[in-house]
Coordinates of C-alpha atoms in Angstrom, one line a residue:
Chain U
M1 CA 212.5 -111.0 76.1
T2 CA 215.1 -109.4 74.1
L3 CA 213.8 -107.1 71.3
K4 CA 215.4 -107.1 67.8
I5 CA 216.8 -103.6 68.4
N6 CA 220.4 -102.6 67.3
N7 CA 222.4 -99.5 68.1
E8 CA 220.9 -97.6 65.2
D9 CA 217.5 -98.0 66.6
I10 CA 218.7 -96.5 69.9
Y11 CA 220.4 -93.5 68.1
L12 CA 217.0 -92.9 66.3
L13 CA 215.2 -93.3 69.6
I14 CA 217.4 -90.6 71.3
E15 CA 217.1 -88.4 68.3
E16 CA 213.3 -88.4 68.4
A17 CA 213.3 -88.0 72.1
L18 CA 215.5 -84.8 72.0
Q19 CA 213.8 -83.7 68.7
L20 CA 217.1 -83.8 66.8
A21 CA 217.7 -84.0 63.1
P22 CA 218.6 -87.5 61.9
K23 CA 222.2 -88.7 62.2
K24 CA 223.0 -86.4 65.1
I25 CA 223.5 -89.1 67.5
N26 CA 226.2 -91.8 67.3
I27 CA 227.9 -94.1 69.8
N28 CA 230.2 -91.3 71.0
S29 CA 227.4 -88.9 71.8
K30 CA 227.2 -87.7 75.4
M31 CA 225.0 -85.5 77.5
L32 CA 225.8 -81.8 77.6
E33 CA 227.9 -82.1 74.5
I34 CA 224.6 -81.9 72.6
E35 CA 222.6 -78.9 73.5
E36 CA 219.2 -80.6 73.6
W37 CA 220.8 -83.4 75.8
D38 CA 220.5 -81.5 79.1
S39 CA 218.7 -82.7 82.3
F40 CA 215.4 -82.2 80.8
G41 CA 216.5 -83.8 77.7
H42 CA 217.7 -86.7 79.7
L43 CA 214.2 -87.3 81.1
E44 CA 212.8 -87.5 77.8
I45 CA 215.4 -90.2 76.8
L46 CA 214.5 -92.2 80.0
V47 CA 210.8 -91.9 79.2
A48 CA 211.4 -93.0 75.5
L49 CA 213.5 -95.9 76.4
D50 CA 210.8 -96.9 79.1
K51 CA 208.0 -96.7 76.5
K52 CA 210.2 -98.8 74.0
F53 CA 211.1 -101.5 76.4
N54 CA 207.6 -101.9 77.8
G55 CA 208.3 -100.4 81.3
K56 CA 211.5 -102.5 82.0
I57 CA 213.7 -99.4 82.2
A58 CA 212.5 -97.9 85.4
S59 CA 213.9 -100.8 87.4
I60 CA 217.3 -100.3 86.0
D61 CA 218.5 -97.7 88.5
E62 CA 221.9 -97.1 87.0
M63 CA 220.1 -95.9 83.9
G64 CA 219.4 -92.5 85.6
S65 CA 223.1 -91.7 85.5
A66 CA 223.8 -93.2 82.1
T67 CA 224.8 -90.0 80.4
T68 CA 226.6 -91.3 77.3
V69 CA 225.2 -93.6 74.4
K70 CA 227.7 -96.1 75.1
D71 CA 226.6 -96.3 78.7
I72 CA 222.9 -96.6 77.8
I73 CA 223.6 -99.3 75.1
K74 CA 225.9 -101.1 77.7
L75 CA 223.1 -101.2 80.2
L76 CA 220.4 -102.3 77.9
T77 CA 222.8 -105.2 76.9
L78 CA 223.5 -106.1 80.5
N79 CA 220.0 -106.2 81.3
K80 CA 219.4 -108.5 78.1
L81 CA 217.0 -105.8 76.6
I82 CA 218.9 -105.7 73.4
Chain Y
M1 CA 183.5 -98.3 130.0
S2 CA 186.4 -99.5 127.7
E3 CA 185.8 -98.9 124.0
D4 CA 185.8 -101.8 121.6
L5 CA 189.0 -100.8 119.6
S6 CA 188.1 -103.3 116.7
Q7 CA 185.1 -101.0 116.0
L8 CA 187.2 -97.8 115.9
F9 CA 187.4 -96.2 112.4
V10 CA 189.2 -92.8 111.6
K11 CA 188.4 -90.3 109.2
I12 CA 189.6 -86.9 107.9
E13 CA 187.2 -84.4 109.5
S14 CA 188.5 -81.3 107.9
I15 CA 191.5 -79.8 105.9
D16 CA 192.6 -76.1 105.5
Y17 CA 195.8 -74.8 104.1
Y18 CA 197.9 -71.6 103.9
L19 CA 200.1 -70.3 101.1
P20 CA 202.6 -67.7 101.5
K21 CA 201.6 -64.2 99.9
K22 CA 204.6 -64.1 97.5
I23 CA 203.9 -65.7 94.2
E24 CA 206.7 -66.4 91.8
T25 CA 205.7 -67.0 88.3
I26 CA 207.7 -68.9 85.6
E27 CA 208.2 -65.5 83.8
T28 CA 210.2 -64.2 86.9
L29 CA 212.4 -67.2 86.9
I30 CA 213.2 -66.6 83.3
K31 CA 214.0 -63.0 83.8
E32 CA 216.6 -64.0 86.6
N33 CA 217.8 -66.9 84.4
P34 CA 217.7 -65.7 80.7
D35 CA 219.4 -69.0 79.3
W36 CA 216.5 -71.0 80.7
S37 CA 213.6 -71.9 78.3
I38 CA 210.1 -71.0 79.4
D39 CA 208.6 -73.5 77.1
E40 CA 210.8 -76.4 78.2
I41 CA 210.2 -75.7 81.9
K42 CA 206.5 -75.5 81.4
K43 CA 206.4 -78.6 79.3
K44 CA 208.5 -80.7 82.0
T45 CA 207.4 -79.2 85.2
G46 CA 204.0 -78.2 84.4
V47 CA 204.4 -75.6 87.2
H48 CA 203.4 -72.0 86.4
N49 CA 203.3 -70.5 90.0
R50 CA 205.0 -71.2 93.0
F51 CA 204.6 -69.6 96.5
I52 CA 207.6 -68.3 98.3
S53 CA 207.8 -67.6 102.1
A54 CA 209.1 -64.3 103.3
T55 CA 212.7 -64.2 104.9
N56 CA 211.2 -64.2 108.3
E57 CA 208.4 -66.5 107.6
T58 CA 209.0 -70.3 108.5
A59 CA 207.2 -73.6 108.1
L60 CA 206.0 -73.3 111.6
D61 CA 204.4 -70.0 110.8
L62 CA 202.8 -71.3 107.7
G63 CA 201.5 -74.4 109.7
S64 CA 200.2 -72.3 112.4
K65 CA 198.2 -70.1 110.1
A66 CA 196.9 -73.2 108.3
A67 CA 195.7 -74.6 111.6
D68 CA 194.3 -71.2 112.6
K69 CA 192.2 -71.1 109.5
L70 CA 190.9 -74.7 110.3
F71 CA 190.0 -73.5 113.9
L72 CA 188.2 -70.5 112.5
K73 CA 185.6 -72.7 111.0
N74 CA 185.4 -75.3 114.0
D75 CA 187.4 -74.3 117.1
I76 CA 188.0 -77.8 118.7
R77 CA 191.5 -77.0 119.8
S78 CA 190.6 -78.0 123.4
E79 CA 189.6 -81.5 122.1
I80 CA 192.9 -82.2 120.3
N81 CA 195.1 -84.6 122.1
A82 CA 197.7 -85.2 119.5
L83 CA 199.6 -82.8 117.2
I84 CA 201.9 -84.1 114.5
F85 CA 204.0 -81.6 112.8
V86 CA 205.5 -83.0 109.6
T87 CA 208.4 -80.9 108.4
Q88 CA 211.9 -80.8 107.0
S89 CA 212.4 -77.2 107.5
P90 CA 211.9 -76.8 111.2
D91 CA 212.7 -73.5 113.1
F92 CA 215.3 -75.4 115.1
V93 CA 217.0 -78.8 115.2
L94 CA 215.6 -78.7 118.8
P95 CA 213.0 -78.2 120.2
T96 CA 210.5 -79.6 117.7
S97 CA 208.2 -77.3 115.7
A98 CA 205.3 -79.4 117.3
C99 CA 206.2 -78.2 120.8
I100 CA 206.3 -74.6 119.8
A101 CA 203.0 -75.0 117.7
Q102 CA 201.3 -76.5 120.7
E103 CA 201.9 -73.3 122.7
K104 CA 201.3 -71.0 119.8
L105 CA 198.0 -72.7 118.7
G106 CA 196.8 -72.7 122.4
L107 CA 196.4 -76.5 122.5
S108 CA 195.9 -78.4 125.8
K109 CA 199.0 -79.3 128.0
S110 CA 197.6 -82.9 127.7
C111 CA 198.2 -82.9 123.9
M112 CA 201.2 -85.1 122.9
S113 CA 203.2 -83.2 120.3
F114 CA 206.0 -84.4 118.1
D115 CA 207.6 -83.8 114.7
V116 CA 207.9 -86.2 111.9
N117 CA 211.0 -85.6 109.6
Q118 CA 209.5 -86.8 106.3
G119 CA 209.2 -84.9 103.0
C120 CA 206.9 -86.0 100.2
S121 CA 205.6 -89.1 101.8
G122 CA 205.0 -87.2 105.1
F123 CA 201.3 -86.8 104.8
I124 CA 200.7 -90.5 104.4
Y125 CA 203.1 -91.3 107.3
G126 CA 201.1 -88.7 109.3
L127 CA 197.9 -90.3 108.5
A128 CA 199.3 -93.8 109.4
I129 CA 200.6 -92.5 112.9
S130 CA 197.3 -90.6 113.5
S131 CA 195.2 -93.7 112.5
S132 CA 197.4 -95.8 114.8
L133 CA 197.1 -93.4 117.9
I134 CA 193.4 -93.2 117.4
S135 CA 192.8 -97.0 116.9
A136 CA 195.1 -97.6 119.9
G137 CA 193.0 -95.2 122.1
L138 CA 195.9 -93.0 122.7
A139 CA 194.1 -90.0 120.9
K140 CA 190.8 -89.0 119.8
K141 CA 191.4 -86.1 117.6
V142 CA 194.7 -85.5 115.9
L143 CA 196.0 -82.3 114.3
L144 CA 198.3 -83.2 111.4
I145 CA 200.2 -80.1 110.3
C146 CA 202.4 -80.5 107.1
A147 CA 204.5 -77.6 106.4
D148 CA 207.8 -76.9 104.5
T149 CA 209.7 -74.0 103.1
Y150 CA 212.2 -75.8 100.7
T151 CA 212.6 -72.5 98.7
K152 CA 214.8 -71.3 101.6
Y153 CA 217.4 -74.2 100.6
I154 CA 217.2 -73.4 96.8
E155 CA 220.0 -71.5 94.9
K156 CA 218.6 -68.8 92.5
H157 CA 220.2 -70.5 89.4
D158 CA 219.3 -74.2 90.2
R159 CA 217.2 -75.3 87.3
T160 CA 216.4 -78.7 88.9
C161 CA 214.8 -77.5 92.1
R162 CA 213.8 -73.9 91.8
P163 CA 211.0 -74.3 89.1
I164 CA 209.3 -77.0 91.1
F165 CA 209.4 -76.5 94.8
S166 CA 206.8 -74.2 96.5
D167 CA 206.2 -73.3 100.2
G168 CA 203.0 -74.1 101.8
A169 CA 201.4 -75.7 104.7
A170 CA 198.2 -77.8 105.4
A171 CA 196.3 -78.6 108.7
T172 CA 194.2 -81.7 108.7
L173 CA 192.0 -82.9 111.6
I174 CA 191.7 -86.6 112.0
S175 CA 189.2 -88.2 114.3
K176 CA 187.3 -91.3 115.2
S177 CA 184.5 -92.4 112.7
K178 CA 181.5 -94.5 113.0
N179 CA 181.6 -95.9 109.4
S180 CA 184.4 -94.5 107.3
N181 CA 188.0 -95.5 107.5
I182 CA 191.6 -94.6 106.4
G183 CA 193.5 -97.6 105.4
P184 CA 195.1 -100.0 104.7
F185 CA 198.4 -98.4 104.3
E186 CA 201.4 -99.4 102.1
L187 CA 204.6 -97.8 103.4
G188 CA 208.1 -98.2 102.3
T189 CA 211.8 -96.9 102.4
D190 CA 214.9 -97.4 100.2
G191 CA 217.7 -95.5 102.0
K192 CA 219.9 -96.2 98.9
G193 CA 218.5 -93.0 97.4
A194 CA 219.2 -90.8 100.5
M195 CA 221.9 -88.7 98.8
N196 CA 219.8 -88.1 95.6
L197 CA 217.7 -85.6 97.3
I198 CA 219.4 -83.8 100.3
V199 CA 219.9 -80.7 102.1
E200 CA 223.6 -80.9 102.8
N201 CA 225.2 -79.2 105.8
S202 CA 221.8 -79.2 107.6
G203 CA 222.6 -81.4 110.6
A204 CA 225.4 -82.7 112.7
R205 CA 227.1 -84.3 109.8
S206 CA 228.4 -81.2 108.2
S207 CA 231.4 -80.1 106.2
D208 CA 234.5 -79.8 108.1
K209 CA 234.9 -76.2 106.7
K210 CA 233.1 -73.9 109.2
D211 CA 232.0 -71.5 106.5
D212 CA 230.1 -74.3 104.8
F213 CA 227.8 -74.8 107.9
Q214 CA 225.7 -72.0 106.7
K215 CA 225.3 -73.2 103.2
K216 CA 222.3 -75.4 103.5
K217 CA 221.7 -76.2 99.9
L218 CA 219.1 -78.5 98.4
F219 CA 220.4 -81.0 95.9
M220 CA 218.3 -83.1 93.7
N221 CA 219.7 -85.7 91.3
G222 CA 216.6 -85.3 89.1
S223 CA 217.0 -88.2 86.8
K224 CA 217.8 -90.6 89.6
V225 CA 214.7 -89.4 91.6
F226 CA 212.7 -89.6 88.4
M227 CA 213.7 -93.3 88.0
F228 CA 212.8 -93.9 91.6
S229 CA 209.3 -92.4 91.1
M230 CA 208.8 -94.4 87.8
N231 CA 209.9 -97.6 89.5
E232 CA 208.5 -97.6 92.9
V233 CA 205.5 -95.5 93.0
P234 CA 203.4 -98.1 90.6
K235 CA 204.7 -100.9 92.7
C236 CA 203.4 -99.2 95.8
V237 CA 200.0 -98.5 94.3
E238 CA 199.8 -102.2 93.0
N239 CA 200.7 -103.5 96.4
L240 CA 197.9 -101.3 98.1
L241 CA 195.4 -102.5 95.5
I242 CA 196.4 -106.2 96.3
K243 CA 196.2 -105.6 100.0
S244 CA 192.8 -103.9 99.8
K245 CA 191.5 -106.3 97.2
K246 CA 190.6 -103.5 94.8
K247 CA 191.4 -102.7 91.2
I248 CA 192.2 -99.3 89.6
S249 CA 188.6 -99.2 88.4
D250 CA 187.3 -99.4 91.9
I251 CA 189.2 -96.2 92.9
D252 CA 187.2 -93.0 92.1
L253 CA 190.1 -90.6 92.5
F254 CA 193.8 -90.7 92.7
V255 CA 195.6 -87.9 94.6
F256 CA 199.4 -88.2 94.0
H257 CA 202.0 -86.1 95.7
Q258 CA 202.1 -83.2 93.1
A259 CA 205.8 -83.8 92.1
S260 CA 205.9 -82.4 88.6
K261 CA 204.2 -82.9 85.4
V262 CA 206.9 -85.2 84.0
V263 CA 206.7 -87.4 87.0
M264 CA 203.0 -87.5 87.4
D265 CA 202.6 -88.2 83.5
N266 CA 204.7 -91.3 83.7
I267 CA 203.3 -92.7 86.9
I268 CA 199.9 -92.5 85.4
R269 CA 201.2 -94.0 82.1
R270 CA 202.9 -96.8 83.9
L271 CA 199.7 -97.7 86.0
N272 CA 197.5 -97.1 83.0
I273 CA 195.1 -94.8 85.1
P274 CA 192.5 -92.9 83.1
A275 CA 193.5 -89.1 83.2
G276 CA 190.1 -88.2 84.5
K277 CA 190.8 -90.1 87.8
V278 CA 193.7 -88.2 88.7
F279 CA 193.5 -85.0 90.5
C280 CA 196.4 -82.3 89.7
N281 CA 197.0 -78.8 91.1
Y282 CA 200.7 -78.5 90.6
T283 CA 200.3 -75.9 87.8
D284 CA 199.0 -73.2 90.2
V285 CA 200.4 -74.5 93.5
G286 CA 203.8 -76.1 92.7
N287 CA 205.3 -79.0 94.6
T288 CA 204.6 -78.2 98.4
V289 CA 206.4 -81.4 99.7
S290 CA 204.3 -83.0 102.5
A291 CA 201.7 -80.5 102.1
S292 CA 200.9 -81.2 98.5
I293 CA 198.5 -84.0 99.1
P294 CA 196.2 -82.4 101.7
I295 CA 196.3 -79.2 99.7
A296 CA 195.1 -81.0 96.6
L297 CA 192.4 -82.8 98.7
K298 CA 191.2 -79.5 99.8
D299 CA 191.3 -77.9 96.2
A300 CA 189.4 -81.1 94.8
E301 CA 186.7 -80.7 97.5
N302 CA 186.4 -76.9 96.8
K303 CA 186.0 -77.8 93.2
G304 CA 183.3 -80.2 94.0
I305 CA 185.1 -83.1 92.7
F306 CA 184.6 -85.2 95.9
K307 CA 181.2 -86.7 96.6
N308 CA 180.3 -88.5 99.8
N309 CA 181.6 -92.1 99.9
K310 CA 184.1 -91.6 96.9
L311 CA 187.0 -93.9 97.3
V312 CA 190.3 -91.9 97.2
M313 CA 193.7 -93.3 97.0
M314 CA 196.6 -91.1 98.2
V315 CA 200.1 -91.7 97.3
G316 CA 203.2 -89.8 98.6
F317 CA 206.8 -90.3 97.6
G318 CA 210.2 -88.7 97.5
V319 CA 213.2 -87.7 99.7
G320 CA 214.5 -90.7 101.6
Y321 CA 213.6 -92.5 99.4
S322 CA 210.3 -92.9 101.3
W323 CA 206.9 -93.8 100.0
G324 CA 203.4 -94.5 101.2
A325 CA 199.9 -94.8 99.9
T326 CA 196.5 -95.5 101.4
L327 CA 192.7 -95.4 100.8
M328 CA 190.0 -93.4 102.2
K329 CA 186.2 -93.0 101.8
W330 CA 185.6 -89.2 101.5
G331 CA 183.0 -87.6 103.7
G332 CA 182.2 -90.5 106.2
K333 CA 180.3 -89.7 109.4

C-alpha cells in the first residue's frame, strides 16, 4: 500500500537519520557531499527507511547503492511506496 | 550388523576455540586513523576488540591450535574419520588445509579430509555436511574446523572492514547421538552478490598486471551486504521455522553469525525476536567469519546460558552471498 508521504517527509527522515539540523537535505543532496552522510550514515538512512516503510526497503536491492536523494525517491516511487 | 540409518542422530559433542594473542582495540584504530570517530564506530559495529594473527600465523595454525585444545580435554583423534576445514584464508591454493591439518593433528590415514571454501555461512554448511556424512554411515566422528585470518587481506585505512573483522578458529566435534539431533537445515545462495564481498586477485582470475597479483585486498560493499542481510536472513529464519513446524517462541536461544551490531540489531528487529533470546559476543571477539558461531556457542556454554535440551537456532550468512540455518538441542546424549 502506498503511504501518503511526500518528498519533504523523505528529507526529514534523512535529516533525522543523520542527526542533521532541519532543512539541510533537499532533492539535490548527495552522499559524501554532506559530512554526516558517509557509509555509516548511509546505513542509518536505510534502517530509517525500512522502519518507515514497514520492512519493505530491505528487498529493494538497488537501495543499497542509492546515494542521492533523487535516487532514493526514484526507487521509492518505482516500488510504489510513495 | 548393519545400522538402521533412520535412527541415526547427530550432535555437537564439544567445541573449543583459539584466538591469536594480539588484541587490537578500537583506540588503536583511531590512533592510526585520526579522522575516524570512535563513538560512531562503536555505535555501528559494536566491536571493541579484535584479534589479529601474527605475520607468520595462518588459519591452519589457528585451526590446529583450536583442535589441540579440544583434544587436550578428550583425545579421540584416532576415532575421527572425517576432517572438514572451513576457511577462505588457506595456506595454499593447493593442497588443502585439511590435508595438512590431518598430518599436523595426527589423525588417522583413514580419515577423509577436505576444505570447504565458505565464509560466514561456513559453520552451518560444515554442520550440514557432517550431519550428512554421519547419517549416510560414511563417518562416525567428524572434526569440523572453522578458521580464518581475514585481517591479512585488510588495508590499514579501510574503515568498512578493519573495525569489524577478527582472526580466530574453532574446532567442533560432531558425532552420532541417541536422542539429540541437528537439523533440519535451510541453506541458500545468491551469487548476484558475489562481487560485494570479495578478495580480489586471490585466485586464478587475477589482474593482468603482474604486480597486482600480490595485492590480495578484501573489498566489502557495506550497504549492499547490509541490505542482503536485512532481506535474506529473516527469510531464512522464517523458512526454517516453517520447515521445523516451530515458532520464534519455541526457540530458547538464537546464535547468529556475529557480523556487527548494526546487522544483528536489524535482523532481530525485522524478526521481532526478544533481545534476551539472542546471544552476542561481537563486542569482545569481533567478526571471526566462519568461526563466529561456534565461538559464540562455546562462550554461551561457558557463561552457563545453555541448559540441557535447550533448543538453539544457529544462523550463518555472508560472502557469496551464502546463508544457512539449523536447529540443535543442546547437550543431548
